[in-house]
Each structure stands twice: as structure tokens, then as C-alpha cells.
XYZ file of C-alpha atoms in Angstrom:
334
model
C 10.218 -23.771 -11.648
C 11.944 -21.292 -8.941
C 10.957 -19.796 -5.416
C 10.273 -16.975 -5.314
C 13.377 -14.473 -2.782
C 12.305 -14.049 0.381
C 14.429 -12.317 3.389
C 14.613 -14.677 5.989
C 17.912 -15.148 6.834
C 21.178 -16.645 8.156
C 22.020 -16.363 11.932
C 24.778 -16.262 13.104
C 23.992 -17.710 16.270
C 21.106 -19.963 15.256
C 20.160 -20.536 19.437
C 20.423 -16.133 19.108
C 16.054 -14.662 18.763
C 16.000 -12.993 15.603
C 15.654 -8.900 16.566
C 13.124 -7.107 14.644
C 12.878 -3.713 14.564
C 10.074 -1.020 14.379
C 10.160 1.880 13.222
C 6.761 4.173 14.377
C 6.094 6.850 11.850
C 4.425 10.049 12.683
C -0.060 9.327 12.709
C 1.557 5.913 12.186
C -1.037 2.547 11.465
C -2.201 0.565 14.280
C -3.243 -2.247 12.437
C -0.854 -3.164 10.335
C 1.866 -2.623 13.519
C -0.337 -4.924 16.103
C -0.801 -7.436 14.070
C 2.435 -8.396 13.550
C 4.529 -7.891 17.039
C 1.255 -10.544 17.623
C 1.950 -13.070 15.300
C 6.494 -12.950 16.446
C 4.593 -13.247 20.450
C 2.461 -15.810 19.539
C 5.148 -17.851 17.658
C 7.161 -17.467 20.712
C 4.283 -19.263 22.984
C 3.950 -21.594 21.180
C 7.844 -23.155 20.554
C 7.811 -22.846 24.198
C 10.471 -20.536 23.313
C 12.214 -16.840 22.337
C 12.968 -17.233 18.676
C 12.041 -13.794 18.101
C 12.778 -10.153 19.773
C 11.781 -7.025 19.571
C 12.441 -3.009 19.607
C 10.759 0.006 19.444
C 12.926 3.222 17.286
C 11.976 6.348 16.054
C 11.829 9.533 15.550
C 13.079 11.870 18.687
C 13.428 8.322 20.587
C 10.294 9.182 22.916
C 7.118 8.172 21.884
C 5.274 7.918 18.551
C 1.339 8.857 17.945
C -1.249 5.593 16.116
C -3.957 7.507 14.001
C -6.119 6.619 16.403
C -4.103 8.765 18.701
C -2.739 5.843 20.803
C 1.068 7.440 22.531
C 3.874 4.144 22.692
C 6.187 4.437 24.103
C 9.504 4.377 22.414
C 12.048 2.341 23.181
C 15.362 4.134 20.579
C 16.006 6.894 18.512
C 17.210 6.411 15.508
C 20.105 4.264 17.333
C 22.838 2.505 14.586
C 21.138 -0.446 14.071
C 23.087 -4.201 14.132
C 23.732 -6.773 10.752
C 21.159 -9.079 11.512
C 18.065 -6.787 12.614
C 15.217 -6.913 9.988
C 13.764 -3.208 9.122
C 10.087 -3.085 9.765
C 8.631 0.864 9.369
C 5.461 1.553 10.401
C 3.629 3.610 7.641
C -0.375 5.141 8.784
C -2.231 8.254 7.131
C 0.529 11.545 5.278
C 3.551 9.634 4.896
C 4.825 11.675 3.293
C 4.815 14.366 5.845
C 6.697 11.818 8.659
C 9.553 10.289 6.756
C 12.088 13.136 7.051
C 15.148 13.942 6.665
C 15.934 12.425 10.032
C 14.938 8.944 9.177
C 15.466 9.093 5.524
C 19.102 9.661 6.063
C 18.753 6.459 9.025
C 17.488 4.547 6.154
C 19.898 5.385 3.921
C 22.567 4.584 6.903
C 21.318 1.313 8.040
C 20.929 -0.069 4.096
C 24.757 0.058 3.225
C 24.922 -2.557 6.072
C 22.529 -5.000 4.076
C 19.703 -5.396 6.707
C 16.411 -6.481 5.652
C 14.319 -4.038 5.326
C 10.611 -4.209 5.293
C 7.556 -0.602 4.471
C 3.739 -1.947 6.316
C 1.490 -0.455 4.705
C 2.304 3.073 3.556
C 6.393 2.860 5.235
C 6.700 0.924 1.575
C 6.456 4.884 1.002
C 9.369 6.136 3.053
C 11.776 2.945 1.627
C 11.012 4.928 -1.963
C 11.946 7.396 -1.133
C 15.438 6.718 0.684
C 15.860 4.674 -2.731
C 15.837 2.013 -1.331
C 12.672 -0.045 -3.578
C 14.788 1.030 -7.039
C 14.488 -1.869 -9.332
C 12.483 -4.524 -6.798
C 9.017 -4.666 -7.013
C 6.580 -3.157 -4.248
C 3.029 -3.148 -3.239
C 1.142 -0.073 -0.762
C -2.807 0.205 0.044
C -4.803 0.663 -2.172
C -5.472 4.248 -2.061
C -1.958 5.053 -1.891
C -1.049 3.578 -5.682
C -2.427 6.256 -7.961
C 0.810 8.857 -5.662
C 2.744 6.515 -5.386
C 3.000 5.196 -9.740
C 3.519 8.646 -9.901
C 6.869 9.661 -7.917
C 8.065 6.019 -8.858
C 9.096 4.731 -11.777
C 12.018 3.148 -11.386
C 9.863 0.869 -9.022
C 7.526 -1.927 -10.148
C 4.092 -1.209 -7.989
C 1.460 -4.282 -7.883
C -1.407 -5.221 -6.402
C -0.333 -7.510 -3.893
C -1.265 -7.973 0.031
C 2.591 -8.567 0.412
C 5.824 -7.788 -1.914
C 9.084 -9.896 -0.533
C 12.017 -8.982 -3.273
C 15.322 -10.619 -1.384
C 15.964 -8.091 1.084
C 12.897 -5.608 0.659
C 8.991 -6.390 2.587
C 5.870 -3.848 1.675
C 2.766 -4.830 2.231
C -0.835 -3.470 1.301
C -1.338 -2.134 4.947
C -4.597 -2.975 7.833
C -4.148 -7.517 8.006
C -1.346 -8.000 5.482
C 1.093 -7.529 8.087
C 0.136 -10.882 9.374
C 0.740 -12.495 5.748
C 3.955 -11.610 5.487
C 5.270 -12.607 9.560
C 3.387 -15.379 8.384
C 5.603 -16.263 6.135
C 8.561 -15.116 7.494
C 7.606 -17.597 10.220
C 7.212 -20.911 7.956
C 10.579 -19.785 5.893
C 13.253 -18.840 9.636
C 11.113 -22.339 11.531
C 9.219 -24.117 8.875
C 5.155 -24.575 8.523
C 4.167 -26.572 11.172
C 4.551 -23.416 13.210
C 3.398 -20.449 10.554
C 0.387 -22.549 10.697
C -0.340 -22.557 14.622
C 0.434 -19.156 15.106
C -2.291 -18.235 12.250
C -4.698 -20.354 14.427
C -4.056 -18.498 17.563
C -5.059 -15.645 15.107
C -7.839 -17.331 13.920
C -7.042 -16.254 10.913
C -8.557 -19.399 8.589
C -7.600 -17.941 5.752
C -3.336 -17.547 4.746
C -2.870 -15.224 1.997
C 0.512 -15.725 -0.817
C 1.689 -13.212 -2.671
C -0.128 -13.809 -5.618
C -3.356 -12.853 -3.893
C -4.591 -9.114 -5.142
C -5.645 -6.686 -1.362
C -8.258 -5.269 -3.204
C -12.104 -7.435 -3.922
C -12.497 -8.387 -8.287
C -14.557 -6.147 -9.323
C -17.278 -8.041 -9.894
C -17.135 -8.377 -5.603
C -16.354 -4.192 -5.707
C -19.598 -3.715 -7.301
C -22.362 -5.485 -6.431
C -21.870 -6.911 -10.459
C -21.127 -10.584 -11.263
C -21.524 -9.959 -14.928
C -18.752 -11.443 -16.877
C -18.711 -8.156 -19.994
C -19.591 -4.444 -17.521
C -16.723 -6.456 -15.310
C -14.223 -6.562 -18.349
C -15.733 -3.286 -18.783
C -14.897 -1.521 -15.479
C -10.868 -3.848 -15.313
C -10.445 -2.214 -18.432
C -10.672 1.239 -17.598
C -9.378 1.607 -14.874
C -6.626 0.887 -16.356
C -7.107 3.341 -18.950
C -7.250 6.590 -16.683
C -4.571 8.651 -18.678
C -5.861 7.696 -21.990
C -9.281 6.811 -22.178
C -11.030 4.506 -24.267
C -13.933 5.496 -26.448
C -17.459 4.093 -25.365
C -17.501 2.286 -28.543
C -14.593 1.435 -28.480
C -14.440 -0.239 -24.198
C -18.291 -1.790 -26.903
C -16.034 -3.631 -28.874
C -13.559 -5.496 -27.170
C -16.534 -7.649 -24.716
C -18.284 -7.898 -28.013
C -21.067 -6.262 -27.660
C -22.659 -3.258 -29.084
C -22.209 0.436 -28.289
C -25.898 0.737 -27.221
C -26.198 -3.046 -25.819
C -23.000 -1.693 -23.219
C -24.538 1.385 -22.019
C -28.483 -0.201 -21.688
C -25.564 -2.558 -19.312
C -24.325 0.139 -16.511
C -27.820 1.255 -16.552
C -29.519 -1.212 -15.428
C -26.948 -2.465 -13.014
C -25.055 1.228 -12.407
C -27.574 3.618 -12.459
C -24.796 5.712 -14.985
C -23.568 5.556 -18.545
C -20.145 4.231 -18.523
C -18.736 7.762 -20.036
C -20.012 9.100 -16.477
C -18.755 5.535 -15.240
C -15.317 6.767 -16.275
C -15.277 10.178 -15.640
C -16.064 8.988 -11.645
C -13.297 6.398 -11.842
C -10.583 9.728 -13.526
C -11.736 12.085 -10.890
C -11.200 9.586 -8.034
C -7.971 9.482 -8.836
C -7.783 13.643 -9.074
C -8.189 13.457 -6.057
C -5.670 10.799 -4.956
C -3.304 12.431 -6.629
C -3.998 15.717 -4.882
C -4.397 15.151 -1.735
C -1.620 12.365 -1.777
C 1.282 14.586 -3.599
C 2.611 17.541 -4.808
C 1.623 17.074 -8.996
C 0.342 20.278 -10.231
C -2.317 20.455 -10.655
C -2.150 20.615 -14.395
C -0.313 17.391 -14.440
C -2.648 15.885 -12.375
C -5.017 16.599 -15.158
C -2.726 14.895 -17.872
C -2.106 11.931 -15.400
C -6.612 11.526 -15.404
C -6.324 11.927 -19.183
C -8.038 15.053 -19.090
C -6.778 17.632 -21.717
C -6.862 20.735 -20.227
C -7.007 22.273 -16.498
C -10.951 24.949 -17.435
C -11.972 21.347 -19.272
C -10.603 19.658 -15.417
C -11.793 21.879 -13.240
C -15.813 22.021 -14.232
C -15.505 18.357 -14.461
C -13.860 18.328 -10.668
C -16.439 20.700 -9.695
C -19.457 19.735 -10.156
C -18.614 16.319 -8.007
C -16.896 16.932 -6.225
C -18.364 20.669 -5.856
C -15.016 22.642 -5.388
C -12.222 23.081 -7.912
C -8.964 21.169 -7.357
C -7.226 24.529 -6.545
C -9.002 25.183 -2.834
C -8.749 21.121 -2.677
C -5.772 20.988 -2.219
C -5.610 24.013 -0.920
C -7.821 22.984 1.853
C -5.587 19.924 2.280
C -2.598 21.422 3.039
C -4.190 23.566 5.552
C -5.677 20.065 7.821
C -1.772 19.146 7.355
C -0.393 23.108 9.557
C -3.049 22.447 12.138
């Protein structure tokens, strides 16, 4: 079996520390950044020598604020990088606004040098917007998966905790930065050091790119009925063209009445109601995270008409899709 592609660089000078350039976007996730940089710091400590060094850059070159409000002093503006640098873009809340024209131009310019580039948390959006993930596999935080999939059709989106596709790396956010950094350390310096870093972090369950970022359906809904889980999985991958309860029941080998009783017993709602809630949840994500028209959002979530979509949306969220879109835009302008 062929080994999975990795982002290990071959240094010109093996004794020179590998440099990571952290690009801090506005409202970046503190967790995805801190766990990445701490992994490098601990690797240096455990090795007893500086294997890695890092620098913080961002638009303007002065300060960057994370989504928790803490402000970080930057080392540089978006300046020219060295060919051996590894660039890690740190994203967070409202990454679409944080991904400015200047950031996109800089990413494209530096990518032409062949640099290894990664997007942590939502920053896969920034790389994709710059065209740097076309034809590649990637991941992004599960909350942004719907909007990302609609906007970037040339990217093969996965639900993995992290993805390394040659010189492009992406993570799903949260602690997945640790998993990516441990893989990099293992590729660079061997698994013994990576395991030592994990031990220092009290990180006992090291994940690979084969692990998915969300809990399994049984764990998420708190129910371990295999046929119920199977039906919900089918629903989740068939949002744009919903499947009728009768066909869902047939697919898992039961009657429609049995399926109804199963949903009532474990989830206190009908299969039709549960399916509708999944579709409306995706619709809300698209309204909040994309510039798609309300009509296109309706179609992407299996509604044949905007009026029916609006009626269902109001019944569930107590507001209309148009007002939802308007209120979100107003919050971003504050």
C-alpha cells in the first residue's frame, strides 16, 4: 500500500530549525493556534535543541485579535517568506470577512514559490478562496462544511480531523491542530519524539487523517439503535433531494410504521420532522456563511419553492430567511 502524502520538507541545512509562519486572521481561534505552537515548543524542549522556530504575521503587521478577545503582537506584516518556510493560516469566526484581498494576494504569491501551506480551523476557506486547494483533498470545521461544499466544488471535502495532500494541509479546528503537528513532528523527527510530545500534552488519543471530526451518529443522538443510526446517516447525505419515509424504511428493511415508531420512541418526533430540522439547519448555515441567494439556499436544502421554504423556516426559527440574512449582515457591520 502506498504511503499517504505528507508535508515533510527536505531542509537545505538539517541543523537549521524548521520555521513556521503563523498567519493570524481577524477573530482567529485561539485554541487551534495555541495547540499548534505549543506542540512545537514542547518538541524543542523534549529534543533538547531548537528543532522548530516560528513567527507571527498578519495584515497590517501590528496586532491580531482572536475570537476570545485576546490581542497578540505580530512580528511582521504579510512580508515575503523564505522557500523553506511552512505557512499556517489560523482562521476562526467569520473567516469570509477576515480573508481580505490583501491576504488572498499574499497567499497566491507565496504559493507560487512552492511553500507548504496549511489552513487551521476555518482557514481552509482562505486557501480555497485563493485557489490553492483546487483538485486537492481538504477538511474544515463541521459547522462550515455545508457552505464550503457549495462554494468550492473543485475541492474534495472530507470530514477528517485533518488532511495532508502533498504541500497543502487543513484541519477541522479545535484540538485537531495537535494531531496535525504530531504528524509533522513524526515525519520530521520520528514517532518517538511525537509520542513524547503527546505525553507532555496529556494527549492520549492521537488521531490520524482517517479519523472523522464529529461524533458518530449513535453517540451524537444518544441512541445506539443501528437502524435508526443508518436512517439518519442516509438523511444527512441526502439533503438536496430528500427521500420519503417509505423509501427510507425500505432501505433499512422495515415498514414505514415501524420507522415512525422508532423515531417517536427515541427522538420524540416523526422521521419527516427530524428530516425537516436537518434541512433547515443546513439552510441556516448557508444563510449565515455564504452569499447564496435565498432561492438557491432553498433549492440546496430540498425546498421546491421559496414560499414553502420561508414558511418552514419561520415556523422553526421564528424569523424569515430574508430577515436572518439581514440580521447576520447587520451584526457583522457592528
